[in-house]
């Protein structure tokens, strides 16, 4: 069983990447309900479980079952490459009550009494759900978001390079085994069947750490979206930056050595600062020295500058050229 999307040339030309704090937040609700399925997130689960006692998440859990369909209005596809949580929460609050009611009626496997309460007054239900998501974000997720953000950002930069260098074929070949590109059709292994084309607004690809290792799709009446497992999720809860070999640290300094090693994958100054536990100003200074020494180079991607190692930097870091 699979989802089959026909991609016309104009759809392929409009493929874009984004990531979504709201999607990660909602996906993490499933992680809480099925921790054994995602034992990789146990450090986060242990940190936040004591905080759940003060939150009323019954209605949110009812709309987000451990498996199967979850109400789509809670996870609107990102409309910008880097949406912030407040903007996405506003979109949830603005959900049409009629649509929210229709989607709630499709949810299976949760408390029917809670679903019925929501459907009886969906406008009030949407407001309650948005308030609950906001409280859950504040208590259990906001402090961890920079770490998740850095991981998602690295993935998007890598995939964007794949798309630019090898086109859709190379991109989809490396995306996930559940996704197959035939040159005209995108086949996505999902536990339900659907066939059709996109609806004129292209395709947005969204990496996810908390939906890992599965894929997910959304389509009409929403923006067509494919959620795929982020690369490197096993490093998400590692403490601190990669260790800098003693000889390299002695040569260029420990912080610069750590940054050079971290540039095995392209990254922005802000992402490096989060990962290295340094200020953006300090990282910028170190990048200036590495760039001046021919070990790293910056390239502009949209409004951001992304840094990567040069061949000389690869050699010094002990990576293959």
PDB file of C-alpha atoms in Angstrom:
ATOM      1  CA  UNK A   1       0.000   0.000   0.000  1.00  0.00           C
ATOM      2  CA  UNK A   2       1.357   3.407  -0.873  1.00  0.00           C
ATOM      3  CA  UNK A   3       0.712   7.012  -1.739  1.00  0.00           C
ATOM      4  CA  UNK A   4       1.395   7.796  -5.402  1.00  0.00           C
ATOM      5  CA  UNK A   5       1.913  11.392  -6.466  1.00  0.00           C
ATOM      6  CA  UNK A   6       2.392  12.399 -10.083  1.00  0.00           C
ATOM      7  CA  UNK A   7       4.935  15.225 -10.252  1.00  0.00           C
ATOM      8  CA  UNK A   8       4.881  17.394 -13.350  1.00  0.00           C
ATOM      9  CA  UNK A   9       8.025  19.297 -14.346  1.00  0.00           C
ATOM     10  CA  UNK A  10       6.654  22.457 -12.725  1.00  0.00           C
ATOM     11  CA  UNK A  11       6.082  20.521  -9.478  1.00  0.00           C
ATOM     12  CA  UNK A  12       9.680  19.292  -9.469  1.00  0.00           C
ATOM     13  CA  UNK A  13      10.847  22.849 -10.095  1.00  0.00           C
ATOM     14  CA  UNK A  14       8.908  23.996  -7.018  1.00  0.00           C
ATOM     15  CA  UNK A  15      10.294  21.491  -4.535  1.00  0.00           C
ATOM     16  CA  UNK A  16      11.371  23.333  -1.396  1.00  0.00           C
ATOM     17  CA  UNK A  17      12.552  22.498   2.097  1.00  0.00           C
ATOM     18  CA  UNK A  18      11.302  23.737   5.430  1.00  0.00           C
ATOM     19  CA  UNK A  19      11.118  22.588   8.999  1.00  0.00           C
ATOM     20  CA  UNK A  20       8.440  23.105  11.562  1.00  0.00           C
ATOM     21  CA  UNK A  21       8.583  23.535  15.347  1.00  0.00           C
ATOM     22  CA  UNK A  22       4.857  22.747  15.502  1.00  0.00           C
ATOM     23  CA  UNK A  23       5.322  19.473  13.645  1.00  0.00           C
ATOM     24  CA  UNK A  24       8.114  18.428  16.016  1.00  0.00           C
ATOM     25  CA  UNK A  25       6.036  19.442  19.029  1.00  0.00           C
ATOM     26  CA  UNK A  26       3.022  17.407  17.897  1.00  0.00           C
ATOM     27  CA  UNK A  27       5.158  14.426  16.868  1.00  0.00           C
ATOM     28  CA  UNK A  28       6.724  14.458  20.330  1.00  0.00           C
ATOM     29  CA  UNK A  29       3.268  13.771  21.792  1.00  0.00           C
ATOM     30  CA  UNK A  30       3.425  10.373  20.105  1.00  0.00           C
ATOM     31  CA  UNK A  31       6.895   9.850  21.517  1.00  0.00           C
ATOM     32  CA  UNK A  32       5.482  10.369  25.009  1.00  0.00           C
ATOM     33  CA  UNK A  33       2.704   7.851  24.344  1.00  0.00           C
ATOM     34  CA  UNK A  34       5.010   5.219  22.822  1.00  0.00           C
ATOM     35  CA  UNK A  35       8.481   5.743  24.284  1.00  0.00           C
ATOM     36  CA  UNK A  36       9.598   2.224  23.321  1.00  0.00           C
ATOM     37  CA  UNK A  37       9.076   3.062  19.642  1.00  0.00           C
ATOM     38  CA  UNK A  38      11.548   5.950  19.900  1.00  0.00           C
ATOM     39  CA  UNK A  39      13.951   4.950  22.637  1.00  0.00           C
ATOM     40  CA  UNK A  40      16.474   7.295  21.039  1.00  0.00           C
ATOM     41  CA  UNK A  41      14.540  10.155  22.676  1.00  0.00           C
ATOM     42  CA  UNK A  42      14.614   8.685  26.198  1.00  0.00           C
ATOM     43  CA  UNK A  43      16.902  11.469  27.521  1.00  0.00           C
ATOM     44  CA  UNK A  44      14.253  14.013  26.546  1.00  0.00           C
ATOM     45  CA  UNK A  45      11.399  11.875  27.871  1.00  0.00           C
ATOM     46  CA  UNK A  46      13.100  11.531  31.274  1.00  0.00           C
ATOM     47  CA  UNK A  47      13.667  15.290  31.405  1.00  0.00           C
ATOM     48  CA  UNK A  48      10.087  16.332  30.627  1.00  0.00           C
ATOM     49  CA  UNK A  49       7.908  13.655  32.214  1.00  0.00           C
ATOM     50  CA  UNK A  50       7.926  15.313  35.659  1.00  0.00           C
ATOM     51  CA  UNK A  51       6.655  18.510  34.028  1.00  0.00           C
ATOM     52  CA  UNK A  52       3.545  16.899  32.511  1.00  0.00           C
ATOM     53  CA  UNK A  53       1.645  16.763  35.800  1.00  0.00           C
ATOM     54  CA  UNK A  54       0.790  20.450  35.612  1.00  0.00           C
ATOM     55  CA  UNK A  55      -0.514  20.316  32.042  1.00  0.00           C
ATOM     56  CA  UNK A  56      -3.965  19.395  30.703  1.00  0.00           C
ATOM     57  CA  UNK A  57      -3.164  17.495  27.508  1.00  0.00           C
ATOM     58  CA  UNK A  58      -6.191  15.173  27.376  1.00  0.00           C
ATOM     59  CA  UNK A  59      -7.751  16.887  24.358  1.00  0.00           C
ATOM     60  CA  UNK A  60      -4.452  17.126  22.508  1.00  0.00           C
ATOM     61  CA  UNK A  61      -3.694  13.441  23.126  1.00  0.00           C
ATOM     62  CA  UNK A  62      -7.191  12.589  21.873  1.00  0.00           C
ATOM     63  CA  UNK A  63      -6.500  14.343  18.562  1.00  0.00           C
ATOM     64  CA  UNK A  64      -2.983  12.875  18.304  1.00  0.00           C
ATOM     65  CA  UNK A  65      -3.304   9.095  18.810  1.00  0.00           C
ATOM     66  CA  UNK A  66      -0.206   6.918  19.216  1.00  0.00           C
ATOM     67  CA  UNK A  67      -0.608   5.694  15.624  1.00  0.00           C
ATOM     68  CA  UNK A  68      -2.782   6.349  12.599  1.00  0.00           C
ATOM     69  CA  UNK A  69      -4.402   9.584  11.512  1.00  0.00           C
ATOM     70  CA  UNK A  70      -3.938  12.719  13.603  1.00  0.00           C
ATOM     71  CA  UNK A  71      -5.991  15.872  13.073  1.00  0.00           C
ATOM     72  CA  UNK A  72      -4.217  17.751  10.277  1.00  0.00           C
ATOM     73  CA  UNK A  73      -5.158  21.233  11.467  1.00  0.00           C
ATOM     74  CA  UNK A  74      -2.722  20.851  14.369  1.00  0.00           C
ATOM     75  CA  UNK A  75       0.232  20.506  11.972  1.00  0.00           C
ATOM     76  CA  UNK A  76      -0.246  23.010   9.126  1.00  0.00           C
ATOM     77  CA  UNK A  77       2.513  22.616   6.490  1.00  0.00           C
ATOM     78  CA  UNK A  78       5.165  25.327   6.997  1.00  0.00           C
ATOM     79  CA  UNK A  79       4.607  28.295   4.696  1.00  0.00           C
ATOM     80  CA  UNK A  80       8.148  29.665   5.087  1.00  0.00           C
ATOM     81  CA  UNK A  81      11.510  27.832   5.230  1.00  0.00           C
ATOM     82  CA  UNK A  82      12.096  28.779   8.868  1.00  0.00           C
ATOM     83  CA  UNK A  83       8.745  29.337  10.604  1.00  0.00           C
ATOM     84  CA  UNK A  84       8.716  30.233  14.265  1.00  0.00           C
ATOM     85  CA  UNK A  85       6.460  28.594  16.789  1.00  0.00           C
ATOM     86  CA  UNK A  86       4.359  31.675  17.514  1.00  0.00           C
ATOM     87  CA  UNK A  87       3.464  32.083  13.836  1.00  0.00           C
ATOM     88  CA  UNK A  88       2.541  28.425  13.505  1.00  0.00           C
ATOM     89  CA  UNK A  89       0.446  28.573  16.661  1.00  0.00           C
ATOM     90  CA  UNK A  90      -1.446  31.531  15.189  1.00  0.00           C
ATOM     91  CA  UNK A  91      -2.246  29.400  12.156  1.00  0.00           C
ATOM     92  CA  UNK A  92      -3.616  26.672  14.409  1.00  0.00           C
ATOM     93  CA  UNK A  93      -5.733  29.225  16.283  1.00  0.00           C
ATOM     94  CA  UNK A  94      -7.109  30.452  12.942  1.00  0.00           C
ATOM     95  CA  UNK A  95      -8.359  27.015  11.880  1.00  0.00           C
ATOM     96  CA  UNK A  96     -11.851  26.956  10.408  1.00  0.00           C
ATOM     97  CA  UNK A  97     -14.051  25.247  13.049  1.00  0.00           C
ATOM     98  CA  UNK A  98     -15.874  23.238  10.400  1.00  0.00           C
ATOM     99  CA  UNK A  99     -12.650  21.777   9.084  1.00  0.00           C
ATOM    100  CA  UNK A 100     -11.434  21.042  12.605  1.00  0.00           C
ATOM    101  CA  UNK A 101     -14.666  19.175  13.326  1.00  0.00           C
ATOM    102  CA  UNK A 102     -14.368  17.102  10.139  1.00  0.00           C
ATOM    103  CA  UNK A 103     -10.808  16.128  10.947  1.00  0.00           C
ATOM    104  CA  UNK A 104     -11.563  15.289  14.578  1.00  0.00           C
ATOM    105  CA  UNK A 105     -14.250  12.885  13.354  1.00  0.00           C
ATOM    106  CA  UNK A 106     -11.588  10.919  11.451  1.00  0.00           C
ATOM    107  CA  UNK A 107      -9.400  10.236  14.496  1.00  0.00           C
ATOM    108  CA  UNK A 108      -9.513   6.676  15.811  1.00  0.00           C
ATOM    109  CA  UNK A 109      -8.107   4.929  18.837  1.00  0.00           C
ATOM    110  CA  UNK A 110      -8.505   7.621  21.477  1.00  0.00           C
ATOM    111  CA  UNK A 111     -11.119   8.620  24.069  1.00  0.00           C
ATOM    112  CA  UNK A 112     -14.403   9.089  22.128  1.00  0.00           C
ATOM    113  CA  UNK A 113     -15.895  11.231  24.880  1.00  0.00           C
ATOM    114  CA  UNK A 114     -13.102  13.788  24.521  1.00  0.00           C
ATOM    115  CA  UNK A 115     -13.498  13.792  20.725  1.00  0.00           C
ATOM    116  CA  UNK A 116     -17.264  14.282  21.071  1.00  0.00           C
ATOM    117  CA  UNK A 117     -16.715  17.233  23.402  1.00  0.00           C
ATOM    118  CA  UNK A 118     -14.391  18.813  20.839  1.00  0.00           C
ATOM    119  CA  UNK A 119     -16.832  18.241  17.977  1.00  0.00           C
ATOM    120  CA  UNK A 120     -19.746  19.714  19.930  1.00  0.00           C
ATOM    121  CA  UNK A 121     -18.096  23.154  19.860  1.00  0.00           C
ATOM    122  CA  UNK A 122     -15.068  23.023  17.543  1.00  0.00           C
ATOM    123  CA  UNK A 123     -14.349  26.752  17.776  1.00  0.00           C
ATOM    124  CA  UNK A 124     -13.897  26.493  21.526  1.00  0.00           C
ATOM    125  CA  UNK A 125     -12.066  23.207  21.021  1.00  0.00           C
ATOM    126  CA  UNK A 126      -9.519  24.762  18.680  1.00  0.00           C
ATOM    127  CA  UNK A 127      -8.875  27.520  21.226  1.00  0.00           C
ATOM    128  CA  UNK A 128      -8.364  24.985  24.034  1.00  0.00           C
ATOM    129  CA  UNK A 129      -6.039  22.859  21.912  1.00  0.00           C
ATOM    130  CA  UNK A 130      -3.968  25.891  20.915  1.00  0.00           C
ATOM    131  CA  UNK A 131      -3.660  26.934  24.561  1.00  0.00           C
ATOM    132  CA  UNK A 132      -2.601  23.411  25.536  1.00  0.00           C
ATOM    133  CA  UNK A 133       0.015  23.286  22.769  1.00  0.00           C
ATOM    134  CA  UNK A 134       1.380  26.652  23.875  1.00  0.00           C
ATOM    135  CA  UNK A 135       1.700  25.481  27.486  1.00  0.00           C
ATOM    136  CA  UNK A 136       3.299  22.201  26.409  1.00  0.00           C
ATOM    137  CA  UNK A 137       5.800  24.059  24.228  1.00  0.00           C
ATOM    138  CA  UNK A 138       6.716  26.408  27.068  1.00  0.00           C
ATOM    139  CA  UNK A 139       7.128  23.694  29.709  1.00  0.00           C
ATOM    140  CA  UNK A 140       8.533  20.763  27.741  1.00  0.00           C
ATOM    141  CA  UNK A 141       9.947  21.794  24.395  1.00  0.00           C
ATOM    142  CA  UNK A 142      11.146  25.383  24.034  1.00  0.00           C
ATOM    143  CA  UNK A 143      14.459  24.841  25.838  1.00  0.00           C
ATOM    144  CA  UNK A 144      15.240  21.822  23.616  1.00  0.00           C
ATOM    145  CA  UNK A 145      14.204  23.433  20.329  1.00  0.00           C
ATOM    146  CA  UNK A 146      17.625  25.021  19.529  1.00  0.00           C
ATOM    147  CA  UNK A 147      19.214  21.559  19.638  1.00  0.00           C
ATOM    148  CA  UNK A 148      16.502  20.096  17.354  1.00  0.00           C
ATOM    149  CA  UNK A 149      16.674  23.179  15.116  1.00  0.00           C
ATOM    150  CA  UNK A 150      20.417  22.724  14.557  1.00  0.00           C
ATOM    151  CA  UNK A 151      19.936  19.082  13.539  1.00  0.00           C
ATOM    152  CA  UNK A 152      17.110  19.915  11.115  1.00  0.00           C
ATOM    153  CA  UNK A 153      19.069  22.824   9.659  1.00  0.00           C
ATOM    154  CA  UNK A 154      22.064  20.617   8.882  1.00  0.00           C
ATOM    155  CA  UNK A 155      19.807  18.134   7.116  1.00  0.00           C
ATOM    156  CA  UNK A 156      18.105  20.786   4.987  1.00  0.00           C
ATOM    157  CA  UNK A 157      21.461  22.225   3.917  1.00  0.00           C
ATOM    158  CA  UNK A 158      22.696  18.785   2.892  1.00  0.00           C
ATOM    159  CA  UNK A 159      19.522  17.890   0.987  1.00  0.00           C
ATOM    160  CA  UNK A 160      19.467  21.262  -0.758  1.00  0.00           C
ATOM    161  CA  UNK A 161      22.970  20.582  -2.058  1.00  0.00           C
ATOM    162  CA  UNK A 162      21.869  17.132  -3.257  1.00  0.00           C
ATOM    163  CA  UNK A 163      18.950  18.653  -5.147  1.00  0.00           C
ATOM    164  CA  UNK A 164      21.122  21.374  -6.681  1.00  0.00           C
ATOM    165  CA  UNK A 165      23.873  18.972  -7.723  1.00  0.00           C
ATOM    166  CA  UNK A 166      21.999  15.822  -8.695  1.00  0.00           C
ATOM    167  CA  UNK A 167      18.402  16.876  -9.234  1.00  0.00           C
ATOM    168  CA  UNK A 168      15.278  15.127  -7.976  1.00  0.00           C
ATOM    169  CA  UNK A 169      16.598  11.650  -8.739  1.00  0.00           C
ATOM    170  CA  UNK A 170      19.603  11.978  -6.416  1.00  0.00           C
ATOM    171  CA  UNK A 171      17.557  13.745  -3.757  1.00  0.00           C
ATOM    172  CA  UNK A 172      14.816  11.132  -3.508  1.00  0.00           C
ATOM    173  CA  UNK A 173      17.248   8.214  -3.825  1.00  0.00           C
ATOM    174  CA  UNK A 174      18.916   9.311  -0.592  1.00  0.00           C
ATOM    175  CA  UNK A 175      15.808  10.533   1.256  1.00  0.00           C
ATOM    176  CA  UNK A 176      14.390   7.330   2.748  1.00  0.00           C
ATOM    177  CA  UNK A 177      13.801   3.714   1.632  1.00  0.00           C
ATOM    178  CA  UNK A 178      10.052   4.349   1.890  1.00  0.00           C
ATOM    179  CA  UNK A 179      10.272   6.989  -0.874  1.00  0.00           C
ATOM    180  CA  UNK A 180      10.818   5.977  -4.505  1.00  0.00           C
ATOM    181  CA  UNK A 181      11.059   8.368  -7.456  1.00  0.00           C
ATOM    182  CA  UNK A 182      10.368   6.891 -10.910  1.00  0.00           C
ATOM    183  CA  UNK A 183      11.074  10.055 -12.866  1.00  0.00           C
ATOM    184  CA  UNK A 184       7.380  10.924 -13.033  1.00  0.00           C
ATOM    185  CA  UNK A 185       5.776   9.459  -9.935  1.00  0.00           C
ATOM    186  CA  UNK A 186       6.696   9.679  -6.275  1.00  0.00           C
ATOM    187  CA  UNK A 187       5.797   6.447  -4.474  1.00  0.00           C
ATOM    188  CA  UNK A 188       5.597   6.705  -0.692  1.00  0.00           C
ATOM    189  CA  UNK A 189       5.188   3.555   1.378  1.00  0.00           C
ATOM    190  CA  UNK A 190       2.364   4.356   3.759  1.00  0.00           C
ATOM    191  CA  UNK A 191      -0.316   2.147   5.374  1.00  0.00           C
ATOM    192  CA  UNK A 192      -3.062   3.582   3.182  1.00  0.00           C
ATOM    193  CA  UNK A 193      -3.524   4.134  -0.546  1.00  0.00           C
ATOM    194  CA  UNK A 194      -3.931   7.355  -2.485  1.00  0.00           C
ATOM    195  CA  UNK A 195      -3.188   8.298  -6.076  1.00  0.00           C
ATOM    196  CA  UNK A 196      -3.180  11.704  -7.693  1.00  0.00           C
ATOM    197  CA  UNK A 197      -1.135  14.717  -8.591  1.00  0.00           C
ATOM    198  CA  UNK A 198      -0.041  17.718  -6.642  1.00  0.00           C
ATOM    199  CA  UNK A 199      -2.370  20.667  -6.762  1.00  0.00           C
ATOM    200  CA  UNK A 200      -0.338  23.474  -8.250  1.00  0.00           C
ATOM    201  CA  UNK A 201       1.702  24.612  -5.261  1.00  0.00           C
ATOM    202  CA  UNK A 202       4.714  22.311  -5.520  1.00  0.00           C
ATOM    203  CA  UNK A 203       6.016  20.026  -2.795  1.00  0.00           C
ATOM    204  CA  UNK A 204       7.499  20.924   0.584  1.00  0.00           C
ATOM    205  CA  UNK A 205       9.939  18.448   2.157  1.00  0.00           C
ATOM    206  CA  UNK A 206      10.152  18.536   5.950  1.00  0.00           C
ATOM    207  CA  UNK A 207      12.777  16.644   7.984  1.00  0.00           C
ATOM    208  CA  UNK A 208      11.667  15.433  11.393  1.00  0.00           C
ATOM    209  CA  UNK A 209      13.484  14.197  14.476  1.00  0.00           C
ATOM    210  CA  UNK A 210      10.434  13.217  16.521  1.00  0.00           C
ATOM    211  CA  UNK A 211       8.501  11.487  13.735  1.00  0.00           C
ATOM    212  CA  UNK A 212      11.640   9.469  12.981  1.00  0.00           C
ATOM    213  CA  UNK A 213      11.970   6.792  11.608  1.00  0.00           C
ATOM    214  CA  UNK A 214       8.674   7.004   9.702  1.00  0.00           C
ATOM    215  CA  UNK A 215       7.509   9.147   6.801  1.00  0.00           C
ATOM    216  CA  UNK A 216       4.257  11.131   6.656  1.00  0.00           C
ATOM    217  CA  UNK A 217       2.312  12.999   3.995  1.00  0.00           C
ATOM    218  CA  UNK A 218      -0.246  15.784   3.777  1.00  0.00           C
ATOM    219  CA  UNK A 219      -2.085  16.924   0.680  1.00  0.00           C
ATOM    220  CA  UNK A 220      -5.239  18.735  -0.451  1.00  0.00           C
ATOM    221  CA  UNK A 221      -6.685  20.908   0.914  1.00  0.00           C
ATOM    222  CA  UNK A 222      -3.272  21.602   2.479  1.00  0.00           C
ATOM    223  CA  UNK A 223       0.058  22.257   0.801  1.00  0.00           C
ATOM    224  CA  UNK A 224       1.479  18.936  -0.417  1.00  0.00           C
ATOM    225  CA  UNK A 225       4.052  17.914   2.175  1.00  0.00           C
ATOM    226  CA  UNK A 226       6.333  14.938   2.715  1.00  0.00           C
ATOM    227  CA  UNK A 227       7.842  14.486   6.174  1.00  0.00           C
ATOM    228  CA  UNK A 228      10.957  12.307   6.234  1.00  0.00           C
ATOM    229  CA  UNK A 229      13.400  11.123   8.957  1.00  0.00           C
ATOM    230  CA  UNK A 230      16.216  13.568   9.652  1.00  0.00           C
ATOM    231  CA  UNK A 231      19.807  12.384   9.272  1.00  0.00           C
ATOM    232  CA  UNK A 232      21.968  12.106  12.366  1.00  0.00           C
ATOM    233  CA  UNK A 233      19.146  11.776  14.883  1.00  0.00           C
ATOM    234  CA  UNK A 234      21.412   9.549  16.957  1.00  0.00           C
ATOM    235  CA  UNK A 235      23.528  12.598  17.805  1.00  0.00           C
ATOM    236  CA  UNK A 236      20.598  14.728  18.975  1.00  0.00           C
ATOM    237  CA  UNK A 237      20.984  14.134  22.698  1.00  0.00           C
ATOM    238  CA  UNK A 238      24.764  13.880  22.779  1.00  0.00           C
ATOM    239  CA  UNK A 239      26.263  16.250  25.289  1.00  0.00           C
ATOM    240  CA  UNK A 240      28.549  18.962  23.970  1.00  0.00           C
ATOM    241  CA  UNK A 241      30.466  19.413  20.726  1.00  0.00           C
ATOM    242  CA  UNK A 242      32.572  16.728  19.050  1.00  0.00           C
ATOM    243  CA  UNK A 243      35.892  16.170  20.814  1.00  0.00           C
ATOM    244  CA  UNK A 244      38.865  17.897  19.222  1.00  0.00           C
ATOM    245  CA  UNK A 245      41.932  15.666  18.750  1.00  0.00           C
ATOM    246  CA  UNK A 246      44.801  16.906  20.891  1.00  0.00           C
ATOM    247  CA  UNK A 247      47.187  17.588  18.019  1.00  0.00           C
ATOM    248  CA  UNK A 248      44.588  19.545  16.044  1.00  0.00           C
ATOM    249  CA  UNK A 249      43.539  21.500  19.148  1.00  0.00           C
ATOM    250  CA  UNK A 250      47.183  22.332  19.892  1.00  0.00           C
ATOM    251  CA  UNK A 251      47.642  23.557  16.328  1.00  0.00           C
ATOM    252  CA  UNK A 252      44.631  25.842  15.882  1.00  0.00           C
ATOM    253  CA  UNK A 253      43.008  25.995  19.331  1.00  0.00           C
ATOM    254  CA  UNK A 254      40.351  23.746  20.864  1.00  0.00           C
ATOM    255  CA  UNK A 255      37.287  25.806  19.908  1.00  0.00           C
ATOM    256  CA  UNK A 256      38.448  26.245  16.316  1.00  0.00           C
ATOM    257  CA  UNK A 257      39.265  22.551  16.102  1.00  0.00           C
ATOM    258  CA  UNK A 258      35.780  21.660  17.352  1.00  0.00           C
ATOM    259  CA  UNK A 259      34.190  24.025  14.837  1.00  0.00           C
ATOM    260  CA  UNK A 260      36.287  22.612  12.010  1.00  0.00           C
ATOM    261  CA  UNK A 261      35.190  19.080  12.931  1.00  0.00           C
ATOM    262  CA  UNK A 262      31.552  20.201  13.169  1.00  0.00           C
ATOM    263  CA  UNK A 263      31.795  21.576   9.624  1.00  0.00           C
ATOM    264  CA  UNK A 264      31.809  18.015   8.304  1.00  0.00           C
ATOM    265  CA  UNK A 265      28.285  19.144   7.426  1.00  0.00           C
ATOM    266  CA  UNK A 266      27.595  22.749   6.352  1.00  0.00           C
ATOM    267  CA  UNK A 267      26.152  24.970   9.070  1.00  0.00           C
ATOM    268  CA  UNK A 268      25.303  28.565   9.885  1.00  0.00           C
ATOM    269  CA  UNK A 269      26.941  30.604  12.623  1.00  0.00           C
ATOM    270  CA  UNK A 270      23.841  30.354  14.825  1.00  0.00           C
ATOM    271  CA  UNK A 271      23.630  26.568  14.465  1.00  0.00           C
ATOM    272  CA  UNK A 272      27.315  26.201  15.320  1.00  0.00           C
ATOM    273  CA  UNK A 273      26.920  28.491  18.331  1.00  0.00           C
ATOM    274  CA  UNK A 274      24.078  26.321  19.663  1.00  0.00           C
ATOM    275  CA  UNK A 275      26.011  23.121  19.159  1.00  0.00           C
ATOM    276  CA  UNK A 276      29.299  24.459  20.528  1.00  0.00           C
ATOM    277  CA  UNK A 277      27.722  26.273  23.498  1.00  0.00           C
ATOM    278  CA  UNK A 278      29.505  29.462  22.377  1.00  0.00           C
ATOM    279  CA  UNK A 279      28.178  32.919  21.590  1.00  0.00           C
ATOM    280  CA  UNK A 280      27.477  33.680  17.915  1.00  0.00           C
ATOM    281  CA  UNK A 281      30.115  36.440  18.114  1.00  0.00           C
ATOM    282  CA  UNK A 282      32.788  34.001  19.285  1.00  0.00           C
ATOM    283  CA  UNK A 283      31.870  31.499  16.568  1.00  0.00           C
ATOM    284  CA  UNK A 284      31.966  34.274  13.973  1.00  0.00           C
ATOM    285  CA  UNK A 285      35.487  35.227  15.071  1.00  0.00           C
ATOM    286  CA  UNK A 286      36.689  31.633  14.877  1.00  0.00           C
ATOM    287  CA  UNK A 287      35.093  31.202  11.449  1.00  0.00           C
ATOM    288  CA  UNK A 288      36.886  34.328  10.288  1.00  0.00           C
ATOM    289  CA  UNK A 289      40.218  32.819  11.292  1.00  0.00           C
ATOM    290  CA  UNK A 290      39.388  29.457   9.684  1.00  0.00           C
ATOM    291  CA  UNK A 291      38.229  31.182   6.499  1.00  0.00           C
ATOM    292  CA  UNK A 292      41.315  33.413   6.435  1.00  0.00           C
ATOM    293  CA  UNK A 293      43.480  30.324   6.744  1.00  0.00           C
ATOM    294  CA  UNK A 294      41.756  28.614   3.828  1.00  0.00           C
ATOM    295  CA  UNK A 295      40.175  25.927   6.005  1.00  0.00           C
ATOM    296  CA  UNK A 296      36.537  27.006   5.671  1.00  0.00           C
ATOM    297  CA  UNK A 297      34.455  29.035   3.251  1.00  0.00           C
ATOM    298  CA  UNK A 298      31.111  30.784   3.544  1.00  0.00           C
ATOM    299  CA  UNK A 299      28.372  30.717   0.934  1.00  0.00           C
ATOM    300  CA  UNK A 300      25.127  32.658   0.938  1.00  0.00           C
ATOM    301  CA  UNK A 301      21.908  30.607   0.964  1.00  0.00           C
ATOM    302  CA  UNK A 302      18.956  32.969   0.927  1.00  0.00           C
ATOM    303  CA  UNK A 303      19.409  35.397   3.803  1.00  0.00           C
ATOM    304  CA  UNK A 304      21.905  33.218   5.660  1.00  0.00           C
ATOM    305  CA  UNK A 305      25.592  32.454   5.254  1.00  0.00           C
ATOM    306  CA  UNK A 306      26.416  28.763   5.426  1.00  0.00           C
ATOM    307  CA  UNK A 307      29.971  27.611   6.167  1.00  0.00           C
ATOM    308  CA  UNK A 308      31.654  24.427   5.001  1.00  0.00           C
ATOM    309  CA  UNK A 309      35.149  22.998   5.093  1.00  0.00           C
ATOM    310  CA  UNK A 310      37.486  23.456   2.136  1.00  0.00           C
ATOM    311  CA  UNK A 311      39.585  20.511   0.854  1.00  0.00           C
ATOM    312  CA  UNK A 312      42.430  21.868   3.001  1.00  0.00           C
ATOM    313  CA  UNK A 313      40.098  21.857   6.007  1.00  0.00           C
ATOM    314  CA  UNK A 314      39.085  18.261   5.233  1.00  0.00           C
ATOM    315  CA  UNK A 315      42.732  17.213   5.149  1.00  0.00           C
ATOM    316  CA  UNK A 316      43.526  18.920   8.434  1.00  0.00           C
ATOM    317  CA  UNK A 317      40.441  17.402  10.094  1.00  0.00           C
ATOM    318  CA  UNK A 318      41.472  13.965   8.858  1.00  0.00           C
ATOM    319  CA  UNK A 319      38.451  13.589   6.554  1.00  0.00           C
ATOM    320  CA  UNK A 320      38.638  12.199   3.024  1.00  0.00           C
ATOM    321  CA  UNK A 321      38.940  14.957   0.404  1.00  0.00           C
TER     322      UNK A 321
END
